[in-house]
Coordinates of C-alpha atoms in Angstrom, one line a residue:
X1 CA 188.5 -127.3 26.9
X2 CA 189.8 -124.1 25.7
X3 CA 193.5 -123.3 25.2
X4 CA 195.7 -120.1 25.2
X5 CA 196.8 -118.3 22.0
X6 CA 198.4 -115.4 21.0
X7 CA 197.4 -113.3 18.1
X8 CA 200.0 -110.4 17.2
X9 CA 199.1 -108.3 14.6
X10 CA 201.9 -106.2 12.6
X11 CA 201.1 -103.0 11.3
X12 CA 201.4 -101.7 7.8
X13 CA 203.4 -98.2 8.0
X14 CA 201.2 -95.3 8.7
X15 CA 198.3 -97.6 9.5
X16 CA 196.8 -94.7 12.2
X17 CA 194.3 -93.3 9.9
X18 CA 193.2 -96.9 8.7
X19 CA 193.1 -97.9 12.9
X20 CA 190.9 -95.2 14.0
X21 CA 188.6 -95.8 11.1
X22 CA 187.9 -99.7 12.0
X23 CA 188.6 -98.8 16.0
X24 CA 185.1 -99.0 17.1
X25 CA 184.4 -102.7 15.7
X26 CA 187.9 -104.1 16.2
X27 CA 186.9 -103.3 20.0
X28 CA 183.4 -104.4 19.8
X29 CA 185.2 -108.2 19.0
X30 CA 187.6 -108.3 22.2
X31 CA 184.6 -106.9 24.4
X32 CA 182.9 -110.0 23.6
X33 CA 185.7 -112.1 24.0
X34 CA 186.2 -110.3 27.1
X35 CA 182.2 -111.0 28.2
X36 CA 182.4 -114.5 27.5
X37 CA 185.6 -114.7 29.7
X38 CA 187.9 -115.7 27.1
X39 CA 190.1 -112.6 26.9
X40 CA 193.0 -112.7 29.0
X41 CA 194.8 -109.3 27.4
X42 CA 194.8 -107.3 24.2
X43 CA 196.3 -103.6 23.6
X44 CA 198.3 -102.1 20.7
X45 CA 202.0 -101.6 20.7
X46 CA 203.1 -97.6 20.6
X47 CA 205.4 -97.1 17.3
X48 CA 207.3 -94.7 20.0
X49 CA 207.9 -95.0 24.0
X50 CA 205.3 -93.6 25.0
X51 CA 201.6 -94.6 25.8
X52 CA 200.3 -92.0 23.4
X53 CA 202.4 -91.6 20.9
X54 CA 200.2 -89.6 18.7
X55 CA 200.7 -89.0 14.8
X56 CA 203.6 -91.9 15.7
X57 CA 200.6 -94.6 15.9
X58 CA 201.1 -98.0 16.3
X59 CA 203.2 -100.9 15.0
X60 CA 200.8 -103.2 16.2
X61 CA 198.7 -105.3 18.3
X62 CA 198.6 -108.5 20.7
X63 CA 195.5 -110.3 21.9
X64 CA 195.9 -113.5 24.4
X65 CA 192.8 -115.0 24.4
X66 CA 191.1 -118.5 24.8
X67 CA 190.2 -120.8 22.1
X68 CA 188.8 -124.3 21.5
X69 CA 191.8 -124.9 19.0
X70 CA 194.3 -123.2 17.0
X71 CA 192.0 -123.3 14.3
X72 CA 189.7 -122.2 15.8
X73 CA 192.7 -118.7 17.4
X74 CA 193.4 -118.8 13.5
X75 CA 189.3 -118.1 12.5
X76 CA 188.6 -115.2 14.7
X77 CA 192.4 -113.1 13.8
X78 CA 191.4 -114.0 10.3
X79 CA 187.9 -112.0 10.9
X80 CA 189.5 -108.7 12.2
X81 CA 188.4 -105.7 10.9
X82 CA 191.6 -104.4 11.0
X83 CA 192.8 -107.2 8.7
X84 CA 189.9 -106.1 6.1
X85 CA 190.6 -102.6 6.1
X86 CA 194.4 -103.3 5.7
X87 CA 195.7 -101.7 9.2
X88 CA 198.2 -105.3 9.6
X89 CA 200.4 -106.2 7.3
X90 CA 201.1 -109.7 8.7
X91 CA 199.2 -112.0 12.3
X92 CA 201.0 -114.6 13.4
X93 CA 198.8 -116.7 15.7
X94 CA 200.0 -119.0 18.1
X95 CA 199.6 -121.4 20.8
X96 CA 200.6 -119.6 24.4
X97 CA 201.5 -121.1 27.6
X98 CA 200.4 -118.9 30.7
X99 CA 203.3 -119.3 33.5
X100 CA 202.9 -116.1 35.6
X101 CA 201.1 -114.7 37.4

């Protein structure tokens, strides 16, 4: 039975260039996630308030998704393009409990 983890990715400074380069195959990753039904959320956190913040880029990411274990959560983040082509500094993957809605 699969469980709910968080994956939050933290940005190097300046990673925008980096993120656009690797965009198309970090994507290609959570669309299969997302045909197999396992993908529950994923989007990038804005380095500003806004929702395109531009040159500002991004400080980050977040993915809730379903796994088999933590393992498992820990495997896939560890595969992320955008860890190979240095856009996060740090993921922190974790177990997540779904309350609403």
């Amino acid at each position: 039975m699969n469980r709910l983890y968080a994956i939050v990715g933290e940005d190097i400074a300046d990673s925008l260039e980096k993120r656009l380069g690797v965009r198309p195959a970090h994507l290609a990753r959570l669309e299969a996630l997302k045909n197999e039904g396992r993908l529950v959320l994923a989007g990038p956190f804005p380095a500003i308030d806004s929702n395109d913040p531009g040159p500002a880029g991004f400080s980050g990411s977040l993915i809730v998704a379903e796994f088999a274990s933590l393992e498992a959560a820990q495997a896939w983040a560890d595969a992320d393009p955008y860890i190979a082509a240095g856009v996060y500094a740090k993921v922190t993957v974790s177990p997540f409990k779904r309350v609403l809605p």
